[in-house]
PDB file of C-alpha atoms in Angstrom:
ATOM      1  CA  UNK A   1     -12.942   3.597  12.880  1.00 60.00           C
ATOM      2  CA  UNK A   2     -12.353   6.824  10.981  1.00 87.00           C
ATOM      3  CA  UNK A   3      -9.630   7.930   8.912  1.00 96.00           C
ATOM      4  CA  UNK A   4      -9.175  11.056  11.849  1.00 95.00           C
ATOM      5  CA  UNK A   5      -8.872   8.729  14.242  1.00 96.00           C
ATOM      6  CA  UNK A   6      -6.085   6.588  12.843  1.00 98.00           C
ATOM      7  CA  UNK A   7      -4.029   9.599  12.081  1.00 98.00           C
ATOM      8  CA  UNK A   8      -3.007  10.018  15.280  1.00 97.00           C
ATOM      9  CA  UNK A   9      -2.440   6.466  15.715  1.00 97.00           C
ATOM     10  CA  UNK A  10      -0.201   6.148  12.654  1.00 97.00           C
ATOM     11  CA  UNK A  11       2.287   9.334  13.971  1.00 96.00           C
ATOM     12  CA  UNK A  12       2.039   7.219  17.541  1.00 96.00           C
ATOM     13  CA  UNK A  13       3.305   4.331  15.753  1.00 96.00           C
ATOM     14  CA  UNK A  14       6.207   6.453  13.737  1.00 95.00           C
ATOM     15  CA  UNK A  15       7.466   8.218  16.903  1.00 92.00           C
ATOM     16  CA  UNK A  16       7.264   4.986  19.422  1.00 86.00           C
ATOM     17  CA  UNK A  17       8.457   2.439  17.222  1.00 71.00           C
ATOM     18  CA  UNK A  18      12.188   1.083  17.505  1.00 78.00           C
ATOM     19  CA  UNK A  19      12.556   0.138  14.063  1.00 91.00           C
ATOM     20  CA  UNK A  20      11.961   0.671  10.596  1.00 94.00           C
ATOM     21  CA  UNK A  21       9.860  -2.605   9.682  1.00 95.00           C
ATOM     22  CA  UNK A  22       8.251  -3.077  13.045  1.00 95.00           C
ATOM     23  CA  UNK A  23       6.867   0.291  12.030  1.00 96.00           C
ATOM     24  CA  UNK A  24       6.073  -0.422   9.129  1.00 97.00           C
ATOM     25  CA  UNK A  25       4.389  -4.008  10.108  1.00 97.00           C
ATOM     26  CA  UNK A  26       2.160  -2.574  13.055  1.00 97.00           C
ATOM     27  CA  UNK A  27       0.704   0.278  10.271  1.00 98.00           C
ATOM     28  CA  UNK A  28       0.046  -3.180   8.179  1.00 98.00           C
ATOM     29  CA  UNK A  29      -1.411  -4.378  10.858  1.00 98.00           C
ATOM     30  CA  UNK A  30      -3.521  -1.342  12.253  1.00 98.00           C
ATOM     31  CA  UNK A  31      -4.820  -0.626   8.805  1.00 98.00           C
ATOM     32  CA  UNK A  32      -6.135  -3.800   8.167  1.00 98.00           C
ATOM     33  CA  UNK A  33      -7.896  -5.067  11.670  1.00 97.00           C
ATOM     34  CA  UNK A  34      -9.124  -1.382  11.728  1.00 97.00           C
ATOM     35  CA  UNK A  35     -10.752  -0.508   8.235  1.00 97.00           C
ATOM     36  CA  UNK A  36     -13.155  -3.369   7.013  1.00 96.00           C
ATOM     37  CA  UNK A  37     -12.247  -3.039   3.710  1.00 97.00           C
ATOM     38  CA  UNK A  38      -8.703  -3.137   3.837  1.00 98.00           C
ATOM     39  CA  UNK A  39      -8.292  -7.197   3.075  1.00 96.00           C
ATOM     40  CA  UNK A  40      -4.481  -7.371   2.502  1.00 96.00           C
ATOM     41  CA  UNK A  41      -2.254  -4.250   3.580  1.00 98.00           C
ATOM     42  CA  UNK A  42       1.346  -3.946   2.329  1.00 97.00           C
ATOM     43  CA  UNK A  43       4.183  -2.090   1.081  1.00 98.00           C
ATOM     44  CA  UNK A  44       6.308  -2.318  -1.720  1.00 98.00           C
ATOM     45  CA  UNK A  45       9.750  -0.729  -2.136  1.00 98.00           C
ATOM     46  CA  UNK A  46      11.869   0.128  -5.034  1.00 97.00           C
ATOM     47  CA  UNK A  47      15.042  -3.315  -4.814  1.00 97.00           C
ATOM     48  CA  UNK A  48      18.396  -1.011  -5.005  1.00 95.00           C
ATOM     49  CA  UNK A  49      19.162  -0.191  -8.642  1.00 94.00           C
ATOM     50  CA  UNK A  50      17.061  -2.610  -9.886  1.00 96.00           C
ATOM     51  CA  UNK A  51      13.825  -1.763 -11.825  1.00 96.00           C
ATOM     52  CA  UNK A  52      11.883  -3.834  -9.388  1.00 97.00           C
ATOM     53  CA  UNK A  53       9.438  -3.352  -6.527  1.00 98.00           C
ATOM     54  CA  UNK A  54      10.631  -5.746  -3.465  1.00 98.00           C
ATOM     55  CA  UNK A  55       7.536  -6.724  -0.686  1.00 97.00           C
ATOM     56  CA  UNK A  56       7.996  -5.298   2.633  1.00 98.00           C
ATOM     57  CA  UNK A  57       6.078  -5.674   5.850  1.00 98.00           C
ATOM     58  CA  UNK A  58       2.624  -7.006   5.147  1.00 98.00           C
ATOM     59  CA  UNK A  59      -0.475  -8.143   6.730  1.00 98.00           C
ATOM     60  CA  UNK A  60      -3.054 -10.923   5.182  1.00 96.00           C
ATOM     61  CA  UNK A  61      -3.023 -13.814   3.191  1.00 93.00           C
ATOM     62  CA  UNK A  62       0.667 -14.710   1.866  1.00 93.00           C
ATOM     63  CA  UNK A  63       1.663 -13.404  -1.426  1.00 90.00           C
ATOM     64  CA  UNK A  64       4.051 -15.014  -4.215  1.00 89.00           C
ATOM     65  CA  UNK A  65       4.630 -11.689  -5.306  1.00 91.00           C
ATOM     66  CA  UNK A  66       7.585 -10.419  -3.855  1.00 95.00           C
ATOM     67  CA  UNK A  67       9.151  -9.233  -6.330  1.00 96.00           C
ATOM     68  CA  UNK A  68       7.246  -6.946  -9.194  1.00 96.00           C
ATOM     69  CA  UNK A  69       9.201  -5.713 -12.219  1.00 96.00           C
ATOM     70  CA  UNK A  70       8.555  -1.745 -12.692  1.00 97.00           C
ATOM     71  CA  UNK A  71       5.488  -1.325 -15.058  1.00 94.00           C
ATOM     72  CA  UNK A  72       3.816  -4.915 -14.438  1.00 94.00           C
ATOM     73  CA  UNK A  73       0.843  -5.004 -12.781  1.00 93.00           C
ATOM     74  CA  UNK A  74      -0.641  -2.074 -10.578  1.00 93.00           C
ATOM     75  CA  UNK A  75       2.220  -1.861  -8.095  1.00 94.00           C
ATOM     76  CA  UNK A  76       4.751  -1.931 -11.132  1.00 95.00           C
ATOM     77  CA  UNK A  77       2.800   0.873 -12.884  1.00 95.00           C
ATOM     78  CA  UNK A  78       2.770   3.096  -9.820  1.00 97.00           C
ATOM     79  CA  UNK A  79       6.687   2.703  -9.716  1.00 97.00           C
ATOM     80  CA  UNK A  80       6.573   3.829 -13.253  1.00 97.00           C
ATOM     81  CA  UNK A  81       3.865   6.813 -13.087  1.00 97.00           C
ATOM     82  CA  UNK A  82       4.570   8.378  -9.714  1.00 97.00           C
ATOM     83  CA  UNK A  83       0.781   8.522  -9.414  1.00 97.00           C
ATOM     84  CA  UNK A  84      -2.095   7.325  -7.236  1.00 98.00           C
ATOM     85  CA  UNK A  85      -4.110   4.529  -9.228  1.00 96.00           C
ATOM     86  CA  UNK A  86      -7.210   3.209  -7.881  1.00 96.00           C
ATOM     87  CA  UNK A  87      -8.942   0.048  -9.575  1.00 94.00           C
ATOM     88  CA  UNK A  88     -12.427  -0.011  -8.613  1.00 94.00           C
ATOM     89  CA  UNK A  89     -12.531  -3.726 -10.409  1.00 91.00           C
ATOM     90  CA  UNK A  90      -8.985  -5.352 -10.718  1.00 85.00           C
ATOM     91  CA  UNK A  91     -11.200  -7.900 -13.610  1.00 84.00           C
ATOM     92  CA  UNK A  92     -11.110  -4.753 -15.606  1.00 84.00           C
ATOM     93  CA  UNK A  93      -7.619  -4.233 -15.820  1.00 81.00           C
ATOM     94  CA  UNK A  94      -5.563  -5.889 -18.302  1.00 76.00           C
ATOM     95  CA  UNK A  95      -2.206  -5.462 -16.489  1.00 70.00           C
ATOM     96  CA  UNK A  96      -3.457  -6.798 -13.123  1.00 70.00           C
ATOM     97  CA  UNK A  97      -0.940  -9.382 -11.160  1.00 72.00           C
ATOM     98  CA  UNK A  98      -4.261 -11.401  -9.603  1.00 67.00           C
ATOM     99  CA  UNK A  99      -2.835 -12.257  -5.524  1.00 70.00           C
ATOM    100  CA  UNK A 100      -5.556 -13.299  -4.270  1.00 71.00           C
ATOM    101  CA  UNK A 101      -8.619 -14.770  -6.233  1.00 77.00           C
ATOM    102  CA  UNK A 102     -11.031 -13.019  -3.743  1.00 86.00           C
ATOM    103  CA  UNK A 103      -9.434  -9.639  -4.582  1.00 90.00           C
ATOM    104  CA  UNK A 104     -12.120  -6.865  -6.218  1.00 94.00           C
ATOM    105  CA  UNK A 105     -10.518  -3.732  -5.988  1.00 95.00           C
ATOM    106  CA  UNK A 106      -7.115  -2.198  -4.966  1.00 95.00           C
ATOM    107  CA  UNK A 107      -5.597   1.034  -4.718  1.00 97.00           C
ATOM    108  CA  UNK A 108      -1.631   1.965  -4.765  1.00 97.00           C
ATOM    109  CA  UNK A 109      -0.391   4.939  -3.348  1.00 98.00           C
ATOM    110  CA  UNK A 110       3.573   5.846  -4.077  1.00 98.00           C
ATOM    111  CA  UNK A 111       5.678   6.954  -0.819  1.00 98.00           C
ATOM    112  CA  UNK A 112       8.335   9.970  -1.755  1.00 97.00           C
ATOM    113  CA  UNK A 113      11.272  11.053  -0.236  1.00 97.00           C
ATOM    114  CA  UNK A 114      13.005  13.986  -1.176  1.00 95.00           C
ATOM    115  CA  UNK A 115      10.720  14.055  -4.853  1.00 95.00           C
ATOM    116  CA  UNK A 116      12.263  10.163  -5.436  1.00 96.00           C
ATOM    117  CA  UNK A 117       9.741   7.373  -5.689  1.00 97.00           C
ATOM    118  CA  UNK A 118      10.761   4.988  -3.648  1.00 97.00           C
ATOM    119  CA  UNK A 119       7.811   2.409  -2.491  1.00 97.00           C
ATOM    120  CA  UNK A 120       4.544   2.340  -1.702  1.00 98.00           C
ATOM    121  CA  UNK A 121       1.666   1.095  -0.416  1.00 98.00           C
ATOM    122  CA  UNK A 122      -0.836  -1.472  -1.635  1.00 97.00           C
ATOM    123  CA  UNK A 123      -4.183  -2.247  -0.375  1.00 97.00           C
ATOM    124  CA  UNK A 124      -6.105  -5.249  -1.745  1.00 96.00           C
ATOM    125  CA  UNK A 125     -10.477  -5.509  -1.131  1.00 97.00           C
ATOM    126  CA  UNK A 126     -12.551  -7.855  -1.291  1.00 95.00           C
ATOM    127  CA  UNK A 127     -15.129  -5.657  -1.828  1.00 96.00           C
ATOM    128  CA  UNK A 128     -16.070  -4.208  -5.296  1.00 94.00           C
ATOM    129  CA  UNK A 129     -15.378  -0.681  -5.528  1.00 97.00           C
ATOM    130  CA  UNK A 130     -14.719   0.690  -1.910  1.00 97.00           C
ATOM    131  CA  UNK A 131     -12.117   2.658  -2.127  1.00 97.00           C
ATOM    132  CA  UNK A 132     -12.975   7.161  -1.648  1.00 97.00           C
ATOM    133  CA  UNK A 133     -11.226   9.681  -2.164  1.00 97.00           C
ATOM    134  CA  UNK A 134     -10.970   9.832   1.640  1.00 97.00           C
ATOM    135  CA  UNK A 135      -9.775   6.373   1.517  1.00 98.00           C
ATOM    136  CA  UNK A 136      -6.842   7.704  -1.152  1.00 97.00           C
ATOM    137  CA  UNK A 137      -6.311  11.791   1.071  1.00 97.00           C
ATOM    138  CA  UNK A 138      -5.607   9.113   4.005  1.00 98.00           C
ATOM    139  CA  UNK A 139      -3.506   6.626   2.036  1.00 98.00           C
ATOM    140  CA  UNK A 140      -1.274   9.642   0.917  1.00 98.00           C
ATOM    141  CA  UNK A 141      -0.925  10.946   4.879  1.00 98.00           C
ATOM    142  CA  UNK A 142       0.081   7.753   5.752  1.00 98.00           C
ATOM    143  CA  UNK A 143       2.970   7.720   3.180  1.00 98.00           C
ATOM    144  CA  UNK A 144       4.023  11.110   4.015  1.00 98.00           C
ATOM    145  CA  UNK A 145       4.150   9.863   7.657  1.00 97.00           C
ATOM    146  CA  UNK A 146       6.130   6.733   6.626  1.00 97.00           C
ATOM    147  CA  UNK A 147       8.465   8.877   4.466  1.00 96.00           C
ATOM    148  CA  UNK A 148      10.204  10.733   7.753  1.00 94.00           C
ATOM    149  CA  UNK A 149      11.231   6.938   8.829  1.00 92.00           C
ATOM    150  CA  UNK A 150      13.243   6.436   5.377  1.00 89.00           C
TER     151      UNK A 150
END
C-alpha cells in the first residue's frame, strides 16, 4: 500500500477515534500490517519533566525499553536534536539501544507541538536499509497529524 493511500487513512483514524492512545495504537497498528518493512511501530513521548522518553502505544514484538534517558540510543538522541535520524544499519551505530536482535535499520521522527519536542515515532526493520525519503516525508505527515490530538 502506498504512502497516498494511508494518508487518508491516518486523518480517518485522528477524526474517528475516541481517544488519545486508541489513536495512537490503531496508527501502530495500520503502519505496521500495511508497510512490509515496518517490523515494530511505536511512539515515544517525552515522561513530564523528566529527561526521559516514556513508550506509548506500540505494535510488534515486546520491548524492555520503556523508558529511554534523553541522548541514549536513537530515540534518546532525537529527543535531544529535534531532528529526523535515519540508520540505514543500527550495527553501525555506536549509541544504538539493540530491541530486537533481528532489527537492521530504524528511523525516528520527532512529533512537535507548538515548536516543543514532545515524542515521537520509532520504526524498527528487519530489512537492511529500507527506509526513503518518502518513507521519512510520510513519517513527518503522520506526526503532524498526531500532533492536533496532543
Amino acid at each position: 500500500m502506498t504512502f497516498d493511500v494511508l494518508k487518508p487513512k491516518i486523518t480517518a483514524i485522528i477524526s474517528d477515534s475516541s481517544s488519545k492512545d486508541h489513536s495512537l495504537q490503531l496508527i501502530c497498528d495500520l503502519l505496521k500490517t500495511e508497510i512490509p518493512h515496518y517490523d515494530w511501530v511505536g511512539f515515544y513521548f517525552k515522561n513530564g519533566d523528566k529527561e526521559e522518553l516514556k513508550l506509548g502505544p506500540y505494535s510488534g514484538t515486546p520491548t524492555d525499553h520503556t523508558i529511554i534517558p534523553f541522548g541514549k540510543g536513537i530515540c534518546g538522541q532525537v529527543a535531544l536534536s529535534n531532528e529526523n535520524f535515519v540508520v540505514p544499519d543500527v550495527k553501525a551505530q555506536d549509541n544504538y539501544i539493540a530491541c530486537n536482535i533481528n532489527v537492521k535499520s530504524e528511523i525516528v521522527v520527532p512529533l512537535f507541538v507548538n515548536g516543543q519536542n514532545i515524542g515521537q515515532i520509532d520504526i524498527d526493520s528487519s530489512t537492511a536499509d529500507p527506509f526513503t525519503d518518502a518513507d521519512e516525508h510520510f513519517l513527518e505527515f503522520v506526526c503532524q497529524s498526531v500532533a492536533t490530538l496532543m
